Backbone as a chain_set.jsonl record, in Angstrom:
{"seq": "XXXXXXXXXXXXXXXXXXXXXXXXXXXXXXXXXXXXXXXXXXXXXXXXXXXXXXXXXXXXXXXXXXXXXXXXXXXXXXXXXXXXXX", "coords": {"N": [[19.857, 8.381, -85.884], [21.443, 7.187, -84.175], [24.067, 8.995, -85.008], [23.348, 11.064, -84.338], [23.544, 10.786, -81.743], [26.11, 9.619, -80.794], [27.108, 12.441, -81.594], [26.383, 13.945, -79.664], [27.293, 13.056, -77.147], [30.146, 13.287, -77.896], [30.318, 15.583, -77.787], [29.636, 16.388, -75.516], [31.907, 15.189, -74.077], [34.237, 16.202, -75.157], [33.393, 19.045, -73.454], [33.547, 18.277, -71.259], [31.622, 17.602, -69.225], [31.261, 14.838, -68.32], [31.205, 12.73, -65.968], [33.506, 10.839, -64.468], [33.862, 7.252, -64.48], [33.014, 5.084, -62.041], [34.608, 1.95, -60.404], [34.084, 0.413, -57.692], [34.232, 2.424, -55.471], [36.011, 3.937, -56.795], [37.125, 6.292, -58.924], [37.894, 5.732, -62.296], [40.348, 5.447, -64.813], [39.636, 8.211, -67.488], [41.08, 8.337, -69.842], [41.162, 6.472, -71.572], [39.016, 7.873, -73.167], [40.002, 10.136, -74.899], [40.682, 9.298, -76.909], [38.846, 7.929, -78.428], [37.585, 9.58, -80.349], [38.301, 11.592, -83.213], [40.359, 9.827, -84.186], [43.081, 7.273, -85.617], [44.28, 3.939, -86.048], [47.239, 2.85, -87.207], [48.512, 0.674, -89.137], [51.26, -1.058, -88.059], [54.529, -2.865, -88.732], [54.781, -5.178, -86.585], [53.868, -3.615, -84.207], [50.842, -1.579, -83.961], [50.105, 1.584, -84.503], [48.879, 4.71, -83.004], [46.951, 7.188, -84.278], [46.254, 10.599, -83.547], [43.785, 13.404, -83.889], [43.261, 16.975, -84.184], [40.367, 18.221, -82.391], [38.341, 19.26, -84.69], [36.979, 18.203, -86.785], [34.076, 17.644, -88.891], [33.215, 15.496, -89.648], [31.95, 12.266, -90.23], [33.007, 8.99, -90.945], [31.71, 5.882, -92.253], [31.823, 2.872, -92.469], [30.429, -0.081, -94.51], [29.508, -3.131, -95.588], [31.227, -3.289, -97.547], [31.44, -1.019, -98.602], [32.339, 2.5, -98.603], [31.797, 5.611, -97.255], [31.784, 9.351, -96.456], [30.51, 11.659, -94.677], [28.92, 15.034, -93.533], [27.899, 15.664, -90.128], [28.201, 17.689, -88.264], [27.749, 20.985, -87.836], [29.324, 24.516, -89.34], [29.436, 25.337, -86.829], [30.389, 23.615, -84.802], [27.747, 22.203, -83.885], [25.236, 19.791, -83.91], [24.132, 18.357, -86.793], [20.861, 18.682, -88.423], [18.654, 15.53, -88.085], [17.058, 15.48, -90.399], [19.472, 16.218, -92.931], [20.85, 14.435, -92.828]], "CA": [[19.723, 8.608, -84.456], [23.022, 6.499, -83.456], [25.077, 9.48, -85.558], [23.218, 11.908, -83.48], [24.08, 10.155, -80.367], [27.101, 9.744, -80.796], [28.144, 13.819, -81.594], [26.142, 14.573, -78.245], [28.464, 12.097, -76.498], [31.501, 13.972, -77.951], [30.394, 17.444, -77.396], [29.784, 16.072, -73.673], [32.893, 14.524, -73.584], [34.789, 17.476, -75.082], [32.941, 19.42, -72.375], [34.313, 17.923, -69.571], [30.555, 16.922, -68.596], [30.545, 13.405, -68.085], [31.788, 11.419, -64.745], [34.495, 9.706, -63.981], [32.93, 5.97, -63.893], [34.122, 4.392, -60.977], [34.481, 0.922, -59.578], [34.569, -0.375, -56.486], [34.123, 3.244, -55.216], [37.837, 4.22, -56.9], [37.422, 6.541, -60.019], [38.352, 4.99, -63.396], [40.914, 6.812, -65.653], [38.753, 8.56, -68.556], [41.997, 8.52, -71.001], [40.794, 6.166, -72.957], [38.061, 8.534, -73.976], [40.589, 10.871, -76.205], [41.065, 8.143, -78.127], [37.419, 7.497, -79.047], [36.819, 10.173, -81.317], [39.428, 11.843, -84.004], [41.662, 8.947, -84.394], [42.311, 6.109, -86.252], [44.645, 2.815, -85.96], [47.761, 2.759, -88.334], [48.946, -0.369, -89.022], [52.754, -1.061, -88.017], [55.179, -3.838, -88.281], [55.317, -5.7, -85.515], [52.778, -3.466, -83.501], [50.41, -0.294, -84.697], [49.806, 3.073, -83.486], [47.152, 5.26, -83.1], [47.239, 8.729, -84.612], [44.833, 11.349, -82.491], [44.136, 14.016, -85.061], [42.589, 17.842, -83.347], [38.581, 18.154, -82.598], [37.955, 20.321, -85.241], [36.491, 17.134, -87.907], [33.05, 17.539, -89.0], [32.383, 13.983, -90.29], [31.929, 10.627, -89.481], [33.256, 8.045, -91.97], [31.135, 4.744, -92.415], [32.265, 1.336, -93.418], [29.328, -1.002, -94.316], [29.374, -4.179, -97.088], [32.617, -3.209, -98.657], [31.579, 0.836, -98.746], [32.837, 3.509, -97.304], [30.805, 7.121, -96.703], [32.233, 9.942, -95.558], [29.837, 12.695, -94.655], [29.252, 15.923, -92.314], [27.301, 15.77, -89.204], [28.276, 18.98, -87.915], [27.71, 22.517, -89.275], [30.352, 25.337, -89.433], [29.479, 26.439, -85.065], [30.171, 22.578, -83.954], [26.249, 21.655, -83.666], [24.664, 18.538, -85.038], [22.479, 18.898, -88.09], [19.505, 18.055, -88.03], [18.423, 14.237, -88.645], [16.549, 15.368, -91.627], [19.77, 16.256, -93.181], [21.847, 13.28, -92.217]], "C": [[21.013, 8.228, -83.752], [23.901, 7.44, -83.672], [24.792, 10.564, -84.359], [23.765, 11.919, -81.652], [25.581, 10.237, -79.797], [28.099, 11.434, -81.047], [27.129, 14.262, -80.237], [26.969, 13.848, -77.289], [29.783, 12.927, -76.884], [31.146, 15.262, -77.591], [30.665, 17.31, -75.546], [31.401, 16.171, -73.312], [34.274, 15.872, -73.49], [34.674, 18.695, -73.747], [33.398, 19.533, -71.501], [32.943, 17.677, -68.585], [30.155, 15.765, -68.176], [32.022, 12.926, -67.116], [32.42, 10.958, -65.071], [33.763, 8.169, -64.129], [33.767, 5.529, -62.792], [33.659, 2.697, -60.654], [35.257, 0.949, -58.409], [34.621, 1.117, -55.747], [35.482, 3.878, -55.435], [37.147, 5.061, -58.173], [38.439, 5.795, -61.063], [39.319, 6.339, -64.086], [40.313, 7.129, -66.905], [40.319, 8.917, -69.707], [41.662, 7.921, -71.82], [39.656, 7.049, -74.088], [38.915, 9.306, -75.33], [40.661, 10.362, -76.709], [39.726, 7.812, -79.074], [37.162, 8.659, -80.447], [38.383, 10.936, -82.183], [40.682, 11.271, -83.923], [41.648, 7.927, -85.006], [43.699, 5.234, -86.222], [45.911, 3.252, -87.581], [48.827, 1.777, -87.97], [51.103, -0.363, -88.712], [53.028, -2.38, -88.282], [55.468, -4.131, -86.944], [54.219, -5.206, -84.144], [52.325, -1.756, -84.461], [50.419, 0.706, -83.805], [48.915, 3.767, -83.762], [47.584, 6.892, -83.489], [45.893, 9.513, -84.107], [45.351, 13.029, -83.731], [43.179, 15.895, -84.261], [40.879, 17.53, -83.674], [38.278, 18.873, -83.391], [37.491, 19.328, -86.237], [34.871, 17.304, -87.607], [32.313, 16.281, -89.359], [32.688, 12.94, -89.919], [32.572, 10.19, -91.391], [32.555, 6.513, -91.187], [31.438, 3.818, -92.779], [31.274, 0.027, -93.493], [29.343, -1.593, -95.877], [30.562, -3.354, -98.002], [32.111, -2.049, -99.165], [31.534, 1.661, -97.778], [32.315, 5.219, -97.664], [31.672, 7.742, -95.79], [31.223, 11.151, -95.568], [29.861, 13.757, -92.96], [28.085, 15.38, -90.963], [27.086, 16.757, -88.174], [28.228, 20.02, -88.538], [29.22, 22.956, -88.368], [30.4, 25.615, -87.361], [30.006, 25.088, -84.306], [28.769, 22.09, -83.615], [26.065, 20.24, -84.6], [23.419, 19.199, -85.336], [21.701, 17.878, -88.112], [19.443, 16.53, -88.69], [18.267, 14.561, -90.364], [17.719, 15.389, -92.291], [20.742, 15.285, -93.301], [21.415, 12.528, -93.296]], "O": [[21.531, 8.912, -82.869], [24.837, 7.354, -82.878], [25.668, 10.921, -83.571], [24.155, 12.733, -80.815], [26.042, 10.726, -78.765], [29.292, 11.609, -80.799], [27.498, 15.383, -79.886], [27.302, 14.641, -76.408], [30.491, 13.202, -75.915], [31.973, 15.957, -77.002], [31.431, 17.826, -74.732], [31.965, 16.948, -72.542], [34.931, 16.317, -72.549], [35.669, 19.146, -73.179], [33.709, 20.546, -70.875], [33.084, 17.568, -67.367], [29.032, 15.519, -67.736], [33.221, 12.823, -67.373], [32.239, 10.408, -66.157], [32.676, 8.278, -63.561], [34.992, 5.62, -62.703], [32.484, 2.33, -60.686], [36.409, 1.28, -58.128], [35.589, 0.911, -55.015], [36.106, 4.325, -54.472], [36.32, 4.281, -58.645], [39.545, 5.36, -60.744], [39.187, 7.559, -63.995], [40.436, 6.171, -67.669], [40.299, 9.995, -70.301], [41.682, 8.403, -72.952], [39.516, 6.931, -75.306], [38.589, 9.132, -76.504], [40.828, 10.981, -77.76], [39.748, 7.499, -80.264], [36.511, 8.32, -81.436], [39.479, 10.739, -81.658], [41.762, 11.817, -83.696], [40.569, 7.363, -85.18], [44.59, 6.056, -86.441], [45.557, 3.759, -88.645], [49.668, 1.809, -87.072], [51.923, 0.374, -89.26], [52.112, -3.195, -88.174], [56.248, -3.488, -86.24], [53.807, -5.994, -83.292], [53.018, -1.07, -85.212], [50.685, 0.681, -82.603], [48.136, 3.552, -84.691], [48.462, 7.555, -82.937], [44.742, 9.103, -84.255], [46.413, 13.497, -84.141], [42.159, 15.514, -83.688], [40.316, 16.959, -84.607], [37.559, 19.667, -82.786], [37.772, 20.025, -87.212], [34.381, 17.17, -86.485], [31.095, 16.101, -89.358], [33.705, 12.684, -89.274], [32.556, 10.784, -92.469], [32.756, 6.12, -90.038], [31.289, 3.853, -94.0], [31.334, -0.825, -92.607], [29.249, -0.98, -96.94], [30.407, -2.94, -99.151], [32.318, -1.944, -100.374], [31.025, 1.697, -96.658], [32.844, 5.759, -98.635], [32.202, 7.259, -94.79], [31.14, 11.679, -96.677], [30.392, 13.533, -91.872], [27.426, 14.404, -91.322], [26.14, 16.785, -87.387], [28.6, 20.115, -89.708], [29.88, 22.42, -87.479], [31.401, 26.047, -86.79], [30.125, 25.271, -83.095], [28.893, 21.276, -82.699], [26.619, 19.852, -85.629], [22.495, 19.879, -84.889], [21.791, 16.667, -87.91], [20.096, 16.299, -89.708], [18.968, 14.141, -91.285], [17.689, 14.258, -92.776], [21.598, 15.554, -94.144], [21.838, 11.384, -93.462]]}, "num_chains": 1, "name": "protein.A"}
């Protein structure tokens, strides 16, 4: 349910469907969002960097008790597959 959640949150986001959040009645800047999904942390000397990779990735990768899962969650159109298949 959390995997599912999470690719309706990116399709949104992709979208361009989801609000600004704002405080204090000021819009927030939504940049950090590109960052949330097809990217990943690569370590540097001294400081790291973040590599942002295109939306076109069908799978999540998992890291739980010292294993790592990589599987699809999307079919071939961009949709999420069904729980049962997950």
């Amino acid at each position: 349910i959390f995997c599912d959640s999470l690719c309706n949150f990116r399709r949104a986001l992709l979208e361009g469907t989801i609000p600004p959040e704002e405080m204090g009645g000021q819009q927030l800047s939504m940049y950090q969002y590109s960052r949330m999904f097809n990217s990943c942390v690569i370590p540097g000397e001294g400081c790291d960097s973040i590599e942002v990779y295109p939306n076109t990735s069908k799978h999540i990768i998992v890291l739980r008790n010292d294993s790592i899962w990589a599987f699809d969650v999307l079919d071939d159109e961009g949709n999420n597959l069904p729980l049962a298949d997950l």
